[in-house]
Short mmCIF file of N, CA and C in Angstrom, two decimals:
data_model
loop_
_atom_site.label_atom_id
_atom_site.label_comp_id
_atom_site.label_asym_id
_atom_site.label_seq_id
_atom_site.Cartn_x
_atom_site.Cartn_y
_atom_site.Cartn_z
N MET A 1 0.82 -1.18 0.00
CA MET A 1 0.00 0.00 0.00
C MET A 1 0.87 1.26 0.00
N LYS A 2 1.96 1.26 0.79
CA LYS A 2 2.85 2.40 0.83
C LYS A 2 3.47 2.64 -0.54
N LEU A 3 3.82 1.56 -1.24
CA LEU A 3 4.41 1.69 -2.56
C LEU A 3 3.43 2.35 -3.51
N PHE A 4 2.15 1.95 -3.46
CA PHE A 4 1.12 2.54 -4.31
C PHE A 4 0.98 4.04 -4.01
N PHE A 5 1.00 4.41 -2.73
CA PHE A 5 0.89 5.80 -2.32
C PHE A 5 2.08 6.61 -2.83
N LEU A 6 3.31 6.08 -2.73
CA LEU A 6 4.49 6.78 -3.20
C LEU A 6 4.47 6.96 -4.72
N VAL A 7 4.03 5.94 -5.45
CA VAL A 7 3.93 6.03 -6.91
C VAL A 7 2.89 7.08 -7.29
N ALA A 8 1.75 7.08 -6.60
CA ALA A 8 0.70 8.06 -6.89
C ALA A 8 1.20 9.48 -6.61
N LEU A 9 1.93 9.67 -5.48
CA LEU A 9 2.47 10.97 -5.14
C LEU A 9 3.48 11.44 -6.17
N LEU A 10 4.35 10.53 -6.61
CA LEU A 10 5.33 10.86 -7.63
C LEU A 10 4.64 11.25 -8.94
N PHE A 11 3.62 10.49 -9.31
CA PHE A 11 2.87 10.78 -10.54
C PHE A 11 2.22 12.17 -10.48
N VAL A 12 1.62 12.50 -9.33
CA VAL A 12 0.96 13.80 -9.18
C VAL A 12 1.98 14.92 -9.25
N SER A 13 3.13 14.78 -8.60
CA SER A 13 4.12 15.85 -8.61
C SER A 13 4.72 16.05 -9.99
N VAL A 14 4.98 14.98 -10.74
CA VAL A 14 5.53 15.11 -12.08
C VAL A 14 4.49 15.71 -13.02
N SER A 15 3.24 15.28 -12.91
CA SER A 15 2.22 15.83 -13.81
C SER A 15 1.95 17.29 -13.52
N SER A 16 2.09 17.71 -12.25
CA SER A 16 1.86 19.13 -11.97
C SER A 16 2.98 19.99 -12.53
N MET A 17 4.22 19.48 -12.55
CA MET A 17 5.31 20.24 -13.16
C MET A 17 5.13 20.31 -14.67
N ALA A 18 4.62 19.26 -15.26
CA ALA A 18 4.41 19.25 -16.71
C ALA A 18 3.33 20.25 -17.10
N GLN A 19 2.36 20.42 -16.23
CA GLN A 19 1.27 21.33 -16.53
C GLN A 19 1.76 22.76 -16.66
N TYR A 20 2.71 23.17 -15.83
CA TYR A 20 3.18 24.54 -15.82
C TYR A 20 4.58 24.70 -16.40
N GLY A 21 5.09 23.66 -16.99
CA GLY A 21 6.45 23.71 -17.50
C GLY A 21 7.40 23.16 -16.45
N TYR A 22 8.55 22.69 -16.85
CA TYR A 22 9.48 22.09 -15.91
C TYR A 22 9.91 23.10 -14.85
N GLY A 23 9.89 22.66 -13.61
CA GLY A 23 10.33 23.53 -12.53
C GLY A 23 9.18 24.27 -11.87
N GLY A 24 7.94 24.01 -12.27
CA GLY A 24 6.81 24.64 -11.60
C GLY A 24 6.21 25.76 -12.43
N TYR A 25 5.32 26.50 -11.83
CA TYR A 25 4.54 27.52 -12.52
C TYR A 25 5.43 28.65 -13.04
N GLY A 26 5.21 29.01 -14.29
CA GLY A 26 5.88 30.17 -14.85
C GLY A 26 7.25 29.88 -15.43
N ARG A 27 7.67 28.62 -15.46
CA ARG A 27 8.99 28.30 -16.01
C ARG A 27 8.83 27.36 -17.18
N GLY A 28 9.62 27.55 -18.19
CA GLY A 28 9.58 26.64 -19.33
C GLY A 28 8.41 26.95 -20.24
N GLY A 29 8.27 26.15 -21.26
CA GLY A 29 7.16 26.33 -22.19
C GLY A 29 7.18 27.72 -22.80
N TYR A 30 6.11 28.44 -22.60
CA TYR A 30 6.01 29.82 -23.10
C TYR A 30 6.48 30.82 -22.06
N GLY A 31 7.20 30.36 -21.07
CA GLY A 31 7.65 31.28 -20.03
C GLY A 31 6.49 31.75 -19.16
N GLY A 32 5.48 30.91 -19.04
CA GLY A 32 4.34 31.27 -18.20
C GLY A 32 3.30 32.10 -18.92
N ARG A 33 3.52 32.40 -20.21
CA ARG A 33 2.57 33.22 -20.96
C ARG A 33 1.97 32.40 -22.08
N LEU A 34 0.78 32.73 -22.42
CA LEU A 34 0.15 32.13 -23.58
C LEU A 34 0.62 32.87 -24.82
N PRO A 35 0.65 32.19 -25.96
CA PRO A 35 1.06 32.90 -27.18
C PRO A 35 0.10 34.05 -27.46
N GLN A 36 0.65 35.15 -27.94
CA GLN A 36 -0.15 36.34 -28.22
C GLN A 36 -0.91 36.19 -29.54
N THR A 37 -2.17 36.58 -29.52
CA THR A 37 -2.93 36.63 -30.76
C THR A 37 -2.85 38.05 -31.29
N PRO A 38 -2.84 38.22 -32.59
CA PRO A 38 -2.75 39.59 -33.12
C PRO A 38 -3.98 40.39 -32.77
N ASN A 39 -3.77 41.69 -32.53
CA ASN A 39 -4.89 42.58 -32.23
C ASN A 39 -5.70 42.80 -33.49
N PRO A 40 -7.04 42.84 -33.35
CA PRO A 40 -7.84 43.13 -34.53
C PRO A 40 -7.60 44.57 -34.98
N PRO A 41 -7.73 44.84 -36.27
CA PRO A 41 -7.52 46.22 -36.73
C PRO A 41 -8.57 47.15 -36.12
N PRO A 42 -8.19 48.39 -35.82
CA PRO A 42 -9.17 49.31 -35.24
C PRO A 42 -10.29 49.62 -36.23
N LYS A 43 -11.47 49.82 -35.68
CA LYS A 43 -12.61 50.17 -36.54
C LYS A 43 -12.44 51.60 -37.03
N ALA A 44 -12.87 51.82 -38.26
CA ALA A 44 -12.79 53.17 -38.83
C ALA A 44 -13.73 54.09 -38.06
N LEU A 45 -13.26 55.27 -37.79
CA LEU A 45 -14.06 56.25 -37.06
C LEU A 45 -15.04 56.89 -38.03
N THR A 46 -16.31 56.86 -37.69
CA THR A 46 -17.33 57.44 -38.56
C THR A 46 -17.71 58.83 -38.03
N SER A 47 -18.32 59.61 -38.91
CA SER A 47 -18.76 60.95 -38.49
C SER A 47 -19.83 60.85 -37.40
N ASP A 48 -20.69 59.84 -37.49
CA ASP A 48 -21.71 59.64 -36.46
C ASP A 48 -21.07 59.38 -35.10
N LYS A 49 -20.05 58.52 -35.08
CA LYS A 49 -19.37 58.18 -33.82
C LYS A 49 -18.63 59.39 -33.26
N MET A 50 -17.97 60.15 -34.14
CA MET A 50 -17.28 61.35 -33.68
C MET A 50 -18.26 62.33 -33.04
N ALA A 51 -19.36 62.59 -33.73
CA ALA A 51 -20.36 63.54 -33.22
C ALA A 51 -20.97 63.03 -31.91
N GLU A 52 -21.21 61.74 -31.84
CA GLU A 52 -21.77 61.15 -30.61
C GLU A 52 -20.80 61.32 -29.44
N ASP A 53 -19.52 61.03 -29.67
CA ASP A 53 -18.51 61.16 -28.61
C ASP A 53 -18.38 62.62 -28.14
N GLN A 54 -18.39 63.55 -29.08
CA GLN A 54 -18.27 64.96 -28.73
C GLN A 54 -19.50 65.42 -27.94
N THR A 55 -20.68 64.98 -28.37
CA THR A 55 -21.90 65.37 -27.67
C THR A 55 -21.94 64.78 -26.26
N LYS A 56 -21.55 63.52 -26.13
CA LYS A 56 -21.49 62.91 -24.79
C LYS A 56 -20.53 63.68 -23.89
N TRP A 57 -19.38 64.06 -24.44
CA TRP A 57 -18.41 64.81 -23.66
C TRP A 57 -19.01 66.12 -23.18
N MET A 58 -19.68 66.84 -24.10
CA MET A 58 -20.27 68.13 -23.75
C MET A 58 -21.41 67.97 -22.75
N LYS A 59 -22.20 66.93 -22.92
CA LYS A 59 -23.31 66.68 -21.98
C LYS A 59 -22.76 66.45 -20.58
N LYS A 60 -21.70 65.65 -20.50
CA LYS A 60 -21.12 65.33 -19.20
C LYS A 60 -20.41 66.53 -18.58
N LYS A 61 -19.56 67.19 -19.36
CA LYS A 61 -18.74 68.28 -18.82
C LYS A 61 -19.53 69.56 -18.58
N LEU A 62 -20.52 69.83 -19.46
CA LEU A 62 -21.23 71.11 -19.39
C LEU A 62 -22.64 70.99 -18.82
N LYS A 63 -23.05 69.78 -18.50
CA LYS A 63 -24.38 69.53 -17.91
C LYS A 63 -25.49 70.09 -18.82
N LEU A 64 -25.48 69.64 -20.08
CA LEU A 64 -26.47 70.12 -21.04
C LEU A 64 -27.86 69.62 -20.68
N ASN A 65 -28.88 70.46 -20.92
CA ASN A 65 -30.25 69.98 -20.77
C ASN A 65 -30.63 69.27 -22.08
N GLU A 66 -31.81 68.72 -22.13
CA GLU A 66 -32.22 67.91 -23.28
C GLU A 66 -32.25 68.72 -24.59
N ASP A 67 -32.79 69.92 -24.55
CA ASP A 67 -32.83 70.76 -25.74
C ASP A 67 -31.43 71.13 -26.22
N GLN A 68 -30.57 71.48 -25.28
CA GLN A 68 -29.19 71.81 -25.63
C GLN A 68 -28.49 70.60 -26.25
N GLU A 69 -28.72 69.44 -25.67
CA GLU A 69 -28.08 68.23 -26.17
C GLU A 69 -28.47 67.96 -27.63
N ILE A 70 -29.73 68.11 -27.95
CA ILE A 70 -30.19 67.90 -29.33
C ILE A 70 -29.55 68.92 -30.27
N SER A 71 -29.53 70.18 -29.85
CA SER A 71 -28.93 71.23 -30.68
C SER A 71 -27.44 71.01 -30.88
N VAL A 72 -26.73 70.67 -29.81
CA VAL A 72 -25.29 70.43 -29.89
C VAL A 72 -25.01 69.21 -30.77
N GLU A 73 -25.81 68.18 -30.63
CA GLU A 73 -25.61 66.99 -31.45
C GLU A 73 -25.79 67.30 -32.94
N THR A 74 -26.75 68.14 -33.27
CA THR A 74 -26.96 68.55 -34.65
C THR A 74 -25.76 69.32 -35.19
N VAL A 75 -25.24 70.23 -34.39
CA VAL A 75 -24.06 71.01 -34.78
C VAL A 75 -22.87 70.08 -34.97
N ASN A 76 -22.65 69.19 -34.00
CA ASN A 76 -21.51 68.28 -34.08
C ASN A 76 -21.60 67.35 -35.29
N LEU A 77 -22.78 66.85 -35.56
CA LEU A 77 -22.94 65.95 -36.70
C LEU A 77 -22.69 66.68 -38.01
N ASP A 78 -23.19 67.91 -38.12
CA ASP A 78 -22.95 68.70 -39.32
C ASP A 78 -21.46 68.91 -39.54
N TYR A 79 -20.76 69.31 -38.49
CA TYR A 79 -19.32 69.57 -38.58
C TYR A 79 -18.56 68.28 -38.92
N CYS A 80 -18.88 67.20 -38.25
CA CYS A 80 -18.17 65.94 -38.49
C CYS A 80 -18.43 65.39 -39.89
N LEU A 81 -19.65 65.54 -40.37
CA LEU A 81 -19.95 65.11 -41.75
C LEU A 81 -19.14 65.93 -42.75
N ARG A 82 -19.07 67.23 -42.54
CA ARG A 82 -18.28 68.09 -43.42
C ARG A 82 -16.81 67.65 -43.43
N MET A 83 -16.28 67.42 -42.24
CA MET A 83 -14.87 67.03 -42.12
C MET A 83 -14.60 65.70 -42.82
N MET A 84 -15.45 64.73 -42.58
CA MET A 84 -15.24 63.40 -43.17
C MET A 84 -15.40 63.44 -44.69
N ASP A 85 -16.40 64.17 -45.17
CA ASP A 85 -16.60 64.30 -46.62
C ASP A 85 -15.40 64.99 -47.27
N TYR A 86 -14.93 66.04 -46.63
CA TYR A 86 -13.78 66.77 -47.17
C TYR A 86 -12.54 65.87 -47.17
N GLN A 87 -12.34 65.17 -46.08
CA GLN A 87 -11.18 64.28 -45.97
C GLN A 87 -11.23 63.19 -47.04
N GLU A 88 -12.38 62.61 -47.24
CA GLU A 88 -12.54 61.55 -48.25
C GLU A 88 -12.24 62.09 -49.65
N ALA A 89 -12.80 63.24 -49.98
CA ALA A 89 -12.55 63.84 -51.29
C ALA A 89 -11.08 64.20 -51.47
N PHE A 90 -10.47 64.74 -50.42
CA PHE A 90 -9.06 65.12 -50.49
C PHE A 90 -8.18 63.89 -50.69
N MET A 91 -8.50 62.81 -49.98
CA MET A 91 -7.71 61.59 -50.11
C MET A 91 -7.82 61.00 -51.52
N LYS A 92 -8.98 61.13 -52.13
CA LYS A 92 -9.15 60.63 -53.50
C LYS A 92 -8.29 61.42 -54.49
N THR A 93 -8.29 62.73 -54.33
CA THR A 93 -7.52 63.55 -55.27
C THR A 93 -6.02 63.49 -55.02
N HIS A 94 -5.63 63.08 -53.82
CA HIS A 94 -4.21 63.00 -53.48
C HIS A 94 -3.78 61.57 -53.16
N ALA A 95 -4.38 60.61 -53.85
CA ALA A 95 -4.07 59.21 -53.57
C ALA A 95 -2.61 58.88 -53.84
N ASN A 96 -2.03 59.49 -54.83
CA ASN A 96 -0.66 59.17 -55.23
C ASN A 96 0.31 60.34 -55.09
N THR A 97 -0.15 61.45 -54.54
CA THR A 97 0.71 62.62 -54.41
C THR A 97 0.61 63.20 -53.01
N ARG A 98 1.66 63.84 -52.61
CA ARG A 98 1.67 64.54 -51.32
C ARG A 98 1.10 65.94 -51.53
N PRO A 99 0.34 66.45 -50.55
CA PRO A 99 -0.16 67.82 -50.69
C PRO A 99 0.98 68.82 -50.58
N THR A 100 0.82 69.93 -51.26
CA THR A 100 1.82 70.99 -51.20
C THR A 100 1.65 71.77 -49.90
N GLN A 101 2.63 72.59 -49.59
CA GLN A 101 2.55 73.43 -48.40
C GLN A 101 1.35 74.36 -48.49
N GLN A 102 1.10 74.90 -49.68
CA GLN A 102 -0.04 75.80 -49.86
C GLN A 102 -1.35 75.06 -49.62
N GLU A 103 -1.46 73.84 -50.10
CA GLU A 103 -2.68 73.05 -49.88
C GLU A 103 -2.88 72.78 -48.39
N LEU A 104 -1.82 72.49 -47.68
CA LEU A 104 -1.92 72.26 -46.24
C LEU A 104 -2.37 73.52 -45.51
N GLN A 105 -1.84 74.67 -45.93
CA GLN A 105 -2.27 75.94 -45.32
C GLN A 105 -3.75 76.20 -45.62
N ASP A 106 -4.17 75.90 -46.85
CA ASP A 106 -5.58 76.09 -47.21
C ASP A 106 -6.49 75.20 -46.38
N ILE A 107 -6.04 73.99 -46.14
CA ILE A 107 -6.83 73.05 -45.31
C ILE A 107 -6.97 73.61 -43.90
N ARG A 108 -5.86 74.07 -43.35
CA ARG A 108 -5.89 74.63 -41.99
C ARG A 108 -6.86 75.82 -41.91
N LYS A 109 -6.81 76.69 -42.92
CA LYS A 109 -7.72 77.84 -42.93
C LYS A 109 -9.18 77.40 -42.99
N LEU A 110 -9.46 76.43 -43.84
CA LEU A 110 -10.82 75.94 -43.98
C LEU A 110 -11.32 75.31 -42.69
N VAL A 111 -10.50 74.47 -42.10
CA VAL A 111 -10.89 73.81 -40.84
C VAL A 111 -11.06 74.85 -39.73
N ASP A 112 -10.17 75.83 -39.67
CA ASP A 112 -10.31 76.90 -38.68
C ASP A 112 -11.61 77.67 -38.88
N THR A 113 -11.97 77.92 -40.13
CA THR A 113 -13.24 78.61 -40.44
C THR A 113 -14.41 77.78 -39.94
N TRP A 114 -14.39 76.49 -40.25
CA TRP A 114 -15.47 75.59 -39.79
C TRP A 114 -15.52 75.55 -38.27
N TRP A 115 -14.35 75.51 -37.64
CA TRP A 115 -14.30 75.46 -36.17
C TRP A 115 -14.89 76.74 -35.58
N THR A 116 -14.56 77.88 -36.15
CA THR A 116 -15.08 79.16 -35.67
C THR A 116 -16.60 79.21 -35.81
N GLU A 117 -17.09 78.73 -36.95
CA GLU A 117 -18.55 78.69 -37.17
C GLU A 117 -19.22 77.79 -36.13
N ARG A 118 -18.60 76.65 -35.89
CA ARG A 118 -19.18 75.70 -34.94
C ARG A 118 -19.20 76.30 -33.53
N GLU A 119 -18.13 76.93 -33.14
CA GLU A 119 -18.09 77.53 -31.81
C GLU A 119 -19.08 78.67 -31.66
N ALA A 120 -19.31 79.42 -32.74
CA ALA A 120 -20.33 80.48 -32.70
C ALA A 120 -21.71 79.87 -32.44
N LYS A 121 -21.96 78.72 -33.07
CA LYS A 121 -23.23 78.03 -32.84
C LYS A 121 -23.32 77.52 -31.40
N TYR A 122 -22.21 76.95 -30.89
CA TYR A 122 -22.18 76.51 -29.49
C TYR A 122 -22.51 77.66 -28.55
N GLN A 123 -21.91 78.81 -28.80
CA GLN A 123 -22.09 79.96 -27.91
C GLN A 123 -23.55 80.37 -27.84
N LYS A 124 -24.28 80.22 -28.95
CA LYS A 124 -25.71 80.56 -28.95
C LYS A 124 -26.53 79.54 -28.17
N ILE A 125 -26.06 78.30 -28.12
CA ILE A 125 -26.81 77.22 -27.46
C ILE A 125 -26.53 77.20 -25.96
N LEU A 126 -25.30 77.46 -25.57
CA LEU A 126 -24.87 77.33 -24.17
C LEU A 126 -25.17 78.59 -23.36
N THR A 127 -25.31 78.38 -22.06
CA THR A 127 -25.44 79.53 -21.15
C THR A 127 -24.05 80.16 -21.01
N PRO A 128 -23.97 81.40 -20.52
CA PRO A 128 -22.65 82.02 -20.33
C PRO A 128 -21.72 81.18 -19.43
N GLU A 129 -22.28 80.56 -18.40
CA GLU A 129 -21.47 79.72 -17.50
C GLU A 129 -20.97 78.48 -18.23
N GLN A 130 -21.85 77.85 -19.02
CA GLN A 130 -21.44 76.67 -19.79
C GLN A 130 -20.40 77.05 -20.83
N TRP A 131 -20.57 78.19 -21.46
CA TRP A 131 -19.62 78.64 -22.49
C TRP A 131 -18.23 78.85 -21.88
N ALA A 132 -18.18 79.48 -20.72
CA ALA A 132 -16.90 79.70 -20.05
C ALA A 132 -16.25 78.36 -19.68
N LEU A 133 -17.05 77.43 -19.21
CA LEU A 133 -16.53 76.10 -18.87
C LEU A 133 -16.06 75.37 -20.12
N TYR A 134 -16.81 75.51 -21.20
CA TYR A 134 -16.40 74.89 -22.47
C TYR A 134 -15.04 75.42 -22.92
N LEU A 135 -14.86 76.74 -22.89
CA LEU A 135 -13.59 77.35 -23.31
C LEU A 135 -12.43 76.84 -22.45
N GLU A 136 -12.72 76.60 -21.18
CA GLU A 136 -11.69 76.12 -20.26
C GLU A 136 -11.31 74.65 -20.54
N LYS A 137 -12.30 73.82 -20.90
CA LYS A 137 -12.07 72.38 -21.01
C LYS A 137 -12.01 71.83 -22.43
N LYS A 138 -12.19 72.65 -23.44
CA LYS A 138 -12.35 72.15 -24.81
C LYS A 138 -11.14 71.39 -25.34
N LYS A 139 -9.96 71.59 -24.78
CA LYS A 139 -8.78 70.88 -25.26
C LYS A 139 -8.87 69.39 -25.02
N SER A 140 -9.69 68.97 -24.06
CA SER A 140 -9.83 67.55 -23.79
C SER A 140 -11.02 66.92 -24.53
N MET A 141 -11.70 67.69 -25.36
CA MET A 141 -12.83 67.17 -26.13
C MET A 141 -12.33 66.14 -27.14
N PRO A 142 -13.02 64.98 -27.26
CA PRO A 142 -12.54 63.95 -28.18
C PRO A 142 -12.63 64.37 -29.65
N HIS A 143 -11.69 63.85 -30.44
CA HIS A 143 -11.64 64.02 -31.89
C HIS A 143 -11.46 65.47 -32.34
N THR A 144 -10.72 66.22 -31.56
CA THR A 144 -10.41 67.59 -31.95
C THR A 144 -8.90 67.79 -31.85
N ASN A 145 -8.43 68.79 -32.50
CA ASN A 145 -6.99 69.10 -32.48
C ASN A 145 -6.71 70.38 -31.71
N ASN A 146 -7.64 70.82 -30.90
CA ASN A 146 -7.43 72.07 -30.14
C ASN A 146 -6.68 71.80 -28.88
#
């Protein structure tokens, strides 16, 4: 009976080392790690998602009421659709060429114009307190370069 017990104990100890690699847990084999699977490619950002994220940010940070939220979402969606449409058209025309410095400056001017228009609309929707808070926190707004 003692011999059977010793053989069983030896079998259990050897099988437990094999389970985790020789020498116990975390040694041997994959070094205690499972092989890495490749990360899936990121999903393309849509204008709807951008506008939704920006509106959620503004609702949370500025405590928008329901009417303000609807108005802000409309403004954000309009701006994001313009940006995505412009980007798509620009990428088609410059598929094989780099933009010139002048084209890059023109893009910056256009985007700045759109941004100014959008902020003017925000200012009409927000209360003076919300507007001041927006100006203070806007750098952390998602999907913006400010």
